[in-house]
PDB file of C-alpha atoms and ligand atoms in Angstrom:
ATOM      1  CA  MET A  17       0.021  -0.018  -0.055  1.00  0.00           C
ATOM      2  CA  THR A  18       1.344   3.430  -0.855  1.00  0.00           C
ATOM      3  CA  ASN A  19       1.844   6.065   1.837  1.00  0.00           C
ATOM      4  CA  THR A  20      -0.945   8.134   0.268  1.00  0.00           C
ATOM      5  CA  GLN A  21      -3.385   5.266   0.363  1.00  0.00           C
ATOM      6  CA  ALA A  22      -2.452   4.448   3.974  1.00  0.00           C
ATOM      7  CA  LEU A  23      -3.219   8.102   4.967  1.00  0.00           C
ATOM      8  CA  LYS A  24      -6.660   8.000   3.092  1.00  0.00           C
ATOM      9  CA  GLU A  25      -7.533   4.889   4.935  1.00  0.00           C
ATOM     10  CA  LYS A  26      -6.445   6.247   8.269  1.00  0.00           C
ATOM     11  CA  ALA A  27      -8.720   9.339   7.775  1.00  0.00           C
ATOM     12  CA  ALA A  28     -11.535   7.133   6.623  1.00  0.00           C
ATOM     13  CA  HIS A  29     -11.233   4.871   9.626  1.00  0.00           C
ATOM     14  CA  TYR A  30     -11.422   7.758  11.952  1.00  0.00           C
ATOM     15  CA  ALA A  31     -14.508   9.202  10.227  1.00  0.00           C
ATOM     16  CA  VAL A  32     -16.380   5.846  10.127  1.00  0.00           C
ATOM     17  CA  GLN A  33     -15.975   5.571  13.892  1.00  0.00           C
ATOM     18  CA  GLN A  34     -18.294   8.616  14.151  1.00  0.00           C
ATOM     19  CA  LEU A  35     -21.266   6.655  12.709  1.00  0.00           C
ATOM     20  CA  VAL A  36     -23.821   4.797  14.881  1.00  0.00           C
ATOM     21  CA  SER A  37     -26.562   2.323  13.908  1.00  0.00           C
ATOM     22  CA  GLY A  38     -29.701   3.766  12.455  1.00  0.00           C
ATOM     23  CA  MET A  39     -28.059   6.531  10.561  1.00  0.00           C
ATOM     24  CA  VAL A  40     -28.765   7.836   7.117  1.00  0.00           C
ATOM     25  CA  VAL A  41     -25.254   8.339   5.684  1.00  0.00           C
ATOM     26  CA  GLY A  42     -24.265  10.464   2.738  1.00  0.00           C
ATOM     27  CA  LEU A  43     -21.663   8.531   0.697  1.00  0.00           C
ATOM     28  CA  GLY A  44     -18.994  10.719  -0.828  1.00  0.00           C
ATOM     29  CA  THR A  45     -16.989  10.334  -4.104  1.00  0.00           C
ATOM     30  CA  GLY A  46     -13.326   9.837  -4.769  1.00  0.00           C
ATOM     31  CA  SER A  47     -10.577   7.571  -3.600  1.00  0.00           C
ATOM     32  CA  THR A  48     -10.720   8.597   0.031  1.00  0.00           C
ATOM     33  CA  ALA A  49     -14.532   8.394   0.233  1.00  0.00           C
ATOM     34  CA  GLU A  50     -14.284   5.011  -1.353  1.00  0.00           C
ATOM     35  CA  CYS A  51     -12.130   3.844   1.573  1.00  0.00           C
ATOM     36  CA  ALA A  52     -14.954   5.066   3.923  1.00  0.00           C
ATOM     37  CA  ILE A  53     -17.564   3.314   1.860  1.00  0.00           C
ATOM     38  CA  ARG A  54     -15.613  -0.041   2.062  1.00  0.00           C
ATOM     39  CA  LEU A  55     -14.996   0.379   5.781  1.00  0.00           C
ATOM     40  CA  LEU A  56     -18.772   1.152   6.424  1.00  0.00           C
ATOM     41  CA  ALA A  57     -19.763  -1.964   4.362  1.00  0.00           C
ATOM     42  CA  GLN A  58     -17.347  -4.028   6.500  1.00  0.00           C
ATOM     43  CA  GLN A  59     -18.920  -2.754   9.684  1.00  0.00           C
ATOM     44  CA  ILE A  60     -22.460  -3.482   8.344  1.00  0.00           C
ATOM     45  CA  ARG A  61     -21.300  -7.102   7.369  1.00  0.00           C
ATOM     46  CA  GLN A  62     -19.731  -7.588  10.834  1.00  0.00           C
ATOM     47  CA  GLY A  63     -23.069  -6.377  12.472  1.00  0.00           C
ATOM     48  CA  ILE A  64     -21.197  -3.529  14.216  1.00  0.00           C
ATOM     49  CA  LEU A  65     -23.496  -0.989  12.394  1.00  0.00           C
ATOM     50  CA  THR A  66     -27.093  -1.916  11.689  1.00  0.00           C
ATOM     51  CA  ASP A  67     -30.123  -0.141   9.950  1.00  0.00           C
ATOM     52  CA  ILE A  68     -27.733   2.067   7.907  1.00  0.00           C
ATOM     53  CA  VAL A  69     -29.049   3.636   4.649  1.00  0.00           C
ATOM     54  CA  GLY A  70     -26.513   5.191   2.235  1.00  0.00           C
ATOM     55  CA  ILE A  71     -27.349   8.147   0.054  1.00  0.00           C
ATOM     56  CA  PRO A  72     -24.731   8.156  -2.779  1.00  0.00           C
ATOM     57  CA  SER A  73     -23.271  11.333  -4.239  1.00  0.00           C
ATOM     58  CA  SER A  74     -22.431   9.941  -7.671  1.00  0.00           C
ATOM     59  CA  ALA A  75     -23.104   6.931  -9.914  1.00  0.00           C
ATOM     60  CA  ALA A  76     -19.557   5.739  -8.878  1.00  0.00           C
ATOM     61  CA  ALA A  77     -20.355   5.858  -5.213  1.00  0.00           C
ATOM     62  CA  ALA A  78     -23.734   4.134  -5.849  1.00  0.00           C
ATOM     63  CA  HIS A  79     -22.092   1.479  -7.800  1.00  0.00           C
ATOM     64  CA  LEU A  80     -19.391   0.726  -5.154  1.00  0.00           C
ATOM     65  CA  ALA A  81     -21.912   0.851  -2.229  1.00  0.00           C
ATOM     66  CA  HIS A  82     -24.305  -1.491  -4.041  1.00  0.00           C
ATOM     67  CA  LYS A  83     -21.434  -3.980  -4.835  1.00  0.00           C
ATOM     68  CA  GLU A  84     -20.344  -3.767  -1.128  1.00  0.00           C
ATOM     69  CA  GLY A  85     -23.855  -4.460   0.104  1.00  0.00           C
ATOM     70  CA  ILE A  86     -24.742  -1.108   1.698  1.00  0.00           C
ATOM     71  CA  PRO A  87     -28.639  -0.539   1.487  1.00  0.00           C
ATOM     72  CA  LEU A  88     -29.187   2.647  -0.520  1.00  0.00           C
ATOM     73  CA  GLY A  89     -31.921   5.247  -0.439  1.00  0.00           C
ATOM     74  CA  THR A  90     -32.800   8.474  -2.160  1.00  0.00           C
ATOM     75  CA  LEU A  91     -33.344  12.085  -0.951  1.00  0.00           C
ATOM     76  CA  THR A  92     -37.014  11.627  -1.680  1.00  0.00           C
ATOM     77  CA  GLU A  93     -37.135   8.874   0.874  1.00  0.00           C
ATOM     78  CA  TYR A  94     -34.646  10.461   3.245  1.00  0.00           C
ATOM     79  CA  PRO A  95     -34.568  14.228   2.746  1.00  0.00           C
ATOM     80  CA  GLU A  96     -32.418  14.672   5.865  1.00  0.00           C
ATOM     81  CA  ILE A  97     -29.089  12.908   6.046  1.00  0.00           C
ATOM     82  CA  ASP A  98     -27.517  12.394   9.449  1.00  0.00           C
ATOM     83  CA  VAL A  99     -23.806  12.393   8.468  1.00  0.00           C
ATOM     84  CA  THR A 100     -22.008  12.662   5.184  1.00  0.00           C
ATOM     85  CA  ILE A 101     -18.502  11.448   4.761  1.00  0.00           C
ATOM     86  CA  ASP A 102     -16.717  12.769   1.697  1.00  0.00           C
ATOM     87  CA  GLY A 103     -13.222  13.647   0.382  1.00  0.00           C
ATOM     88  CA  LEU A 104     -11.769  17.120  -0.370  1.00  0.00           C
ATOM     89  CA  ASP A 105      -9.292  18.772  -2.621  1.00  0.00           C
ATOM     90  CA  GLU A 106      -8.377  21.757  -0.519  1.00  0.00           C
ATOM     91  CA  VAL A 107      -9.249  23.068   2.882  1.00  0.00           C
ATOM     92  CA  ASP A 108      -8.453  26.623   4.214  1.00  0.00           C
ATOM     93  CA  PRO A 109      -8.197  27.851   7.848  1.00  0.00           C
ATOM     94  CA  GLN A 110     -12.035  28.610   7.950  1.00  0.00           C
ATOM     95  CA  LEU A 111     -12.732  25.021   6.929  1.00  0.00           C
ATOM     96  CA  ASN A 112     -13.919  26.168   3.458  1.00  0.00           C
ATOM     97  CA  LEU A 113     -13.222  23.643   0.783  1.00  0.00           C
ATOM     98  CA  ILE A 114     -12.585  23.058  -2.872  1.00  0.00           C
ATOM     99  CA  LYS A 115     -14.071  19.801  -4.029  1.00  0.00           C
ATOM    100  CA  GLY A 116     -14.888  18.289  -7.328  1.00  0.00           C
ATOM    101  CA  LEU A 117     -11.650  17.100  -8.953  1.00  0.00           C
ATOM    102  CA  GLY A 118     -13.554  13.787  -9.355  1.00  0.00           C
ATOM    103  CA  GLY A 119     -16.259  15.639 -11.207  1.00  0.00           C
ATOM    104  CA  ALA A 120     -19.092  14.902  -8.753  1.00  0.00           C
ATOM    105  CA  LEU A 121     -19.370  18.361  -7.201  1.00  0.00           C
ATOM    106  CA  LEU A 122     -23.045  18.944  -7.973  1.00  0.00           C
ATOM    107  CA  ARG A 123     -24.454  15.782  -6.334  1.00  0.00           C
ATOM    108  CA  GLU A 124     -21.819  16.092  -3.585  1.00  0.00           C
ATOM    109  CA  LYS A 125     -22.991  19.549  -2.704  1.00  0.00           C
ATOM    110  CA  ILE A 126     -26.553  18.510  -2.790  1.00  0.00           C
ATOM    111  CA  VAL A 127     -25.931  15.532  -0.400  1.00  0.00           C
ATOM    112  CA  ALA A 128     -23.706  17.780   1.858  1.00  0.00           C
ATOM    113  CA  THR A 129     -26.293  20.588   2.027  1.00  0.00           C
ATOM    114  CA  PHE A 130     -29.020  18.261   3.210  1.00  0.00           C
ATOM    115  CA  SER A 131     -26.792  16.646   5.799  1.00  0.00           C
ATOM    116  CA  ARG A 132     -26.843  17.629   9.595  1.00  0.00           C
ATOM    117  CA  ARG A 133     -23.151  16.882   9.799  1.00  0.00           C
ATOM    118  CA  VAL A 134     -20.573  16.892   7.022  1.00  0.00           C
ATOM    119  CA  ILE A 135     -17.351  15.104   7.652  1.00  0.00           C
ATOM    120  CA  VAL A 136     -14.555  15.648   5.059  1.00  0.00           C
ATOM    121  CA  ILE A 137     -11.537  13.500   5.063  1.00  0.00           C
ATOM    122  CA  GLY A 138      -8.121  13.490   3.345  1.00  0.00           C
ATOM    123  CA  GLU A 139      -4.372  13.773   3.695  1.00  0.00           C
ATOM    124  CA  ALA A 140      -2.966  16.652   5.671  1.00  0.00           C
ATOM    125  CA  ASN A 141      -1.283  18.126   2.583  1.00  0.00           C
ATOM    126  CA  LYS A 142      -4.610  19.228   1.273  1.00  0.00           C
ATOM    127  CA  ARG A 143      -4.570  22.042   3.826  1.00  0.00           C
ATOM    128  CA  VAL A 144      -3.870  25.482   2.281  1.00  0.00           C
ATOM    129  CA  ASP A 145      -3.687  29.078   3.504  1.00  0.00           C
ATOM    130  CA  ARG A 146      -5.847  30.225   0.552  1.00  0.00           C
ATOM    131  CA  LEU A 147      -8.251  28.277  -1.625  1.00  0.00           C
ATOM    132  CA  GLY A 148      -7.184  27.831  -5.316  1.00  0.00           C
ATOM    133  CA  THR A 149      -3.498  27.583  -4.638  1.00  0.00           C
ATOM    134  CA  ARG A 150      -3.071  23.821  -4.813  1.00  0.00           C
ATOM    135  CA  SER A 151      -6.059  22.678  -6.856  1.00  0.00           C
ATOM    136  CA  PRO A 152      -8.107  24.268  -9.649  1.00  0.00           C
ATOM    137  CA  LEU A 153     -11.639  25.076  -8.953  1.00  0.00           C
ATOM    138  CA  PRO A 154     -14.072  23.023 -10.944  1.00  0.00           C
ATOM    139  CA  VAL A 155     -17.057  24.720 -12.471  1.00  0.00           C
ATOM    140  CA  GLU A 156     -19.898  22.579 -13.885  1.00  0.00           C
ATOM    141  CA  VAL A 157     -21.445  24.031 -16.987  1.00  0.00           C
ATOM    142  CA  ILE A 158     -24.384  23.204 -19.225  1.00  0.00           C
ATOM    143  CA  PRO A 159     -22.762  22.273 -22.652  1.00  0.00           C
ATOM    144  CA  MET A 160     -24.518  24.909 -24.709  1.00  0.00           C
ATOM    145  CA  ALA A 161     -23.150  27.641 -22.464  1.00  0.00           C
ATOM    146  CA  LEU A 162     -19.469  26.502 -22.431  1.00  0.00           C
ATOM    147  CA  TRP A 163     -18.115  29.143 -24.572  1.00  0.00           C
ATOM    148  CA  PRO A 164     -19.862  32.319 -23.185  1.00  0.00           C
ATOM    149  CA  ILE A 165     -19.142  30.989 -19.706  1.00  0.00           C
ATOM    150  CA  THR A 166     -15.400  30.403 -20.648  1.00  0.00           C
ATOM    151  CA  LEU A 167     -15.232  34.079 -21.805  1.00  0.00           C
ATOM    152  CA  TYR A 168     -17.048  35.290 -18.675  1.00  0.00           C
ATOM    153  CA  LEU A 169     -14.546  33.433 -16.443  1.00  0.00           C
ATOM    154  CA  GLN A 170     -11.575  34.734 -18.425  1.00  0.00           C
ATOM    155  CA  ASP A 171     -12.976  38.306 -17.934  1.00  0.00           C
ATOM    156  CA  LEU A 172     -12.724  37.588 -14.208  1.00  0.00           C
ATOM    157  CA  GLY A 173      -8.934  37.007 -14.619  1.00  0.00           C
ATOM    158  CA  ILE A 174      -9.274  33.280 -14.353  1.00  0.00           C
ATOM    159  CA  THR A 175      -7.297  30.813 -16.541  1.00  0.00           C
ATOM    160  CA  VAL A 176      -9.891  28.313 -17.742  1.00  0.00           C
ATOM    161  CA  VAL A 177      -9.130  24.759 -18.967  1.00  0.00           C
ATOM    162  CA  GLN A 178     -12.011  22.438 -20.164  1.00  0.00           C
ATOM    163  CA  ARG A 179     -11.659  19.106 -18.488  1.00  0.00           C
ATOM    164  CA  LEU A 180     -11.210  16.115 -20.740  1.00  0.00           C
ATOM    165  CA  ALA A 181     -12.181  12.528 -20.269  1.00  0.00           C
ATOM    166  CA  GLN A 182      -9.617   9.791 -19.552  1.00  0.00           C
ATOM    167  CA  ASP A 183      -8.931   9.480 -23.345  1.00  0.00           C
ATOM    168  CA  GLN A 184      -7.634  13.000 -23.143  1.00  0.00           C
ATOM    169  CA  LYS A 185      -9.490  13.830 -26.370  1.00  0.00           C
ATOM    170  CA  THR A 186     -13.285  13.980 -25.587  1.00  0.00           C
ATOM    171  CA  PRO A 187     -14.802  16.392 -22.968  1.00  0.00           C
ATOM    172  CA  PHE A 188     -15.389  15.070 -19.545  1.00  0.00           C
ATOM    173  CA  VAL A 189     -19.127  14.514 -18.903  1.00  0.00           C
ATOM    174  CA  THR A 190     -20.628  14.574 -15.471  1.00  0.00           C
ATOM    175  CA  ASP A 191     -23.313  12.318 -14.034  1.00  0.00           C
ATOM    176  CA  GLU A 192     -25.790  15.007 -14.997  1.00  0.00           C
ATOM    177  CA  GLY A 193     -24.507  15.243 -18.644  1.00  0.00           C
ATOM    178  CA  ASN A 194     -22.769  18.589 -18.160  1.00  0.00           C
ATOM    179  CA  ASN A 195     -18.992  19.579 -18.775  1.00  0.00           C
ATOM    180  CA  ILE A 196     -16.393  20.930 -16.343  1.00  0.00           C
ATOM    181  CA  LEU A 197     -14.241  23.930 -16.656  1.00  0.00           C
ATOM    182  CA  ASP A 198     -11.231  23.844 -14.350  1.00  0.00           C
ATOM    183  CA  CYS A 199     -10.358  27.371 -13.163  1.00  0.00           C
ATOM    184  CA  TYR A 200      -6.846  28.276 -12.166  1.00  0.00           C
ATOM    185  CA  PHE A 201      -6.028  31.438 -10.188  1.00  0.00           C
ATOM    186  CA  ALA A 202      -2.606  33.096 -10.303  1.00  0.00           C
ATOM    187  CA  ASN A 203      -2.643  34.056  -6.555  1.00  0.00           C
ATOM    188  CA  GLY A 204      -5.386  31.783  -5.284  1.00  0.00           C
ATOM    189  CA  ILE A 205      -8.975  32.813  -4.565  1.00  0.00           C
ATOM    190  CA  VAL A 206      -8.816  36.151  -2.667  1.00  0.00           C
ATOM    191  CA  ASP A 207     -12.576  36.346  -1.677  1.00  0.00           C
ATOM    192  CA  PRO A 208     -14.265  32.864  -2.100  1.00  0.00           C
ATOM    193  CA  TYR A 209     -17.660  34.405  -1.108  1.00  0.00           C
ATOM    194  CA  ALA A 210     -17.524  37.091  -3.766  1.00  0.00           C
ATOM    195  CA  LEU A 211     -16.396  34.559  -6.415  1.00  0.00           C
ATOM    196  CA  GLU A 212     -19.192  32.279  -5.470  1.00  0.00           C
ATOM    197  CA  LEU A 213     -21.712  35.152  -6.025  1.00  0.00           C
ATOM    198  CA  ALA A 214     -20.110  35.923  -9.373  1.00  0.00           C
ATOM    199  CA  LEU A 215     -20.331  32.342 -10.394  1.00  0.00           C
ATOM    200  CA  ARG A 216     -24.116  32.128  -9.270  1.00  0.00           C
ATOM    201  CA  SER A 217     -24.929  35.210 -11.367  1.00  0.00           C
ATOM    202  CA  ARG A 218     -24.428  33.390 -14.726  1.00  0.00           C
ATOM    203  CA  PRO A 219     -27.195  30.921 -15.940  1.00  0.00           C
ATOM    204  CA  GLY A 220     -25.376  27.924 -17.563  1.00  0.00           C
ATOM    205  CA  ILE A 221     -23.069  27.530 -14.517  1.00  0.00           C
ATOM    206  CA  VAL A 222     -24.775  24.667 -12.745  1.00  0.00           C
ATOM    207  CA  GLU A 223     -22.543  24.509  -9.721  1.00  0.00           C
ATOM    208  CA  ASN A 224     -19.018  25.106  -8.581  1.00  0.00           C
ATOM    209  CA  GLY A 225     -16.575  23.345  -6.365  1.00  0.00           C
ATOM    210  CA  LEU A 226     -16.562  25.958  -3.545  1.00  0.00           C
ATOM    211  CA  PHE A 227     -17.956  24.388  -0.404  1.00  0.00           C
ATOM    212  CA  LEU A 228     -18.213  27.402   1.880  1.00  0.00           C
ATOM    213  CA  GLY A 229     -19.443  26.970   5.409  1.00  0.00           C
ATOM    214  CA  ILE A 230     -20.505  23.357   4.671  1.00  0.00           C
ATOM    215  CA  ALA A 231     -17.990  21.187   6.321  1.00  0.00           C
ATOM    216  CA  SER A 232     -18.661  20.566  10.063  1.00  0.00           C
ATOM    217  CA  ASP A 233     -15.642  18.369  10.640  1.00  0.00           C
ATOM    218  CA  VAL A 234     -12.416  18.051   8.697  1.00  0.00           C
ATOM    219  CA  MET A 235     -10.244  14.968   9.439  1.00  0.00           C
ATOM    220  CA  LEU A 236      -6.666  15.224   8.018  1.00  0.00           C
ATOM    221  CA  ALA A 237      -4.279  12.305   8.215  1.00  0.00           C
ATOM    222  CA  SER A 238      -0.539  12.464   8.378  1.00  0.00           C
ATOM    223  CA  GLU A 239       2.261  10.342   9.733  1.00  0.00           C
ATOM    224  CA  LEU A 240       1.609  11.719  13.142  1.00  0.00           C
ATOM    225  CA  GLY A 241      -2.111  10.706  13.264  1.00  0.00           C
ATOM    226  CA  VAL A 242      -5.476  12.242  12.318  1.00  0.00           C
ATOM    227  CA  GLU A 243      -6.051  15.892  13.153  1.00  0.00           C
ATOM    228  CA  HIS A 244      -9.700  16.548  13.752  1.00  0.00           C
ATOM    229  CA  LEU A 245     -10.820  20.152  13.041  1.00  0.00           C
ATOM    230  CA  ARG A 246     -14.317  21.262  13.901  1.00  0.00           C
ATOM    231  CA  ARG A 247     -16.368  24.231  12.791  1.00  0.00           C
TER     232      ARG A 247
HETATM  233  C1  LIG B 321     -14.961  14.275  -6.193  1.00  0.00           C
HETATM  234  C2  LIG B 321     -14.371  14.938  -4.988  1.00  0.00           C
HETATM  235  C3  LIG B 321     -13.420  14.212  -4.258  1.00  0.00           C
HETATM  236  O1  LIG B 321     -13.976  14.021  -2.917  1.00  0.00           O
HETATM  237  C4  LIG B 321     -12.171  14.924  -4.146  1.00  0.00           C
HETATM  238  O2  LIG B 321     -11.722  15.111  -5.484  1.00  0.00           O
HETATM  239  C5  LIG B 321     -11.110  14.137  -3.421  1.00  0.00           C
HETATM  240  O3  LIG B 321     -10.799  12.965  -4.124  1.00  0.00           O
HETATM  241  P1  LIG B 321      -9.671  11.945  -3.578  1.00  0.00           P
HETATM  242  O4  LIG B 321     -10.178  11.419  -2.284  1.00  0.00           O
HETATM  243  O5  LIG B 321      -9.693  10.955  -4.645  1.00  0.00           O
HETATM  244  O6  LIG B 321      -8.397  12.733  -3.365  1.00  0.00           O
HETATM  245  O7  LIG B 321     -14.725  16.065  -4.643  1.00  0.00           O
HETATM  246  O8  LIG B 321     -15.807  15.112  -6.889  1.00  0.00           O
END
């Protein structure tokens, strides 16, 4: 196991310990959230956790959870989620996040928003002083609006790169059939709240990867252990 994988598993293990029987659990997307899904499934199989329902944040999370035997539900059946465990790409000192390098930001934000508690997990090197310095900010766009939105973002001083699929030729397509523009900032995101407002002001932008004021707990794993930051 690589060192990075060991850290992801350490953080996931710490987070899954927060769950109790009977909970509705939001299932995140990405390699760290996958560790949490597998650990949760293990605890269900061992009878340590019972009456758990998972609400997946992507087709990939749903597929894995189903394969691992976690009972799944929908937001129609369970409009309030007790705890969501998801990964992150960056976290700043205010516990604001960038998420969505896996392309699942829209459903992830929906699942997180309807959760009483949102636990995000990852390696300690995802901590930054300012968002947008380590990772691009993903912006999900309706395909017909890609070009005008690209121009709009460039006018804001952002370097815009359309995300490609694994073949590196065709556009990346999200679970909702949209595309992603990855936004790069020369000096990071100076005011994430102002940027979020600017992004919300343009129809065609469906969602963005800024998760502001959403995380309740951030669990960052390093060689020294897991640091648990609380809002
Ligand atoms: C997917 C996400 C992921 O949670 C985020 O990209 C972290 O992924 P990983 O755990 O693989 O580093 O937001 O849309």
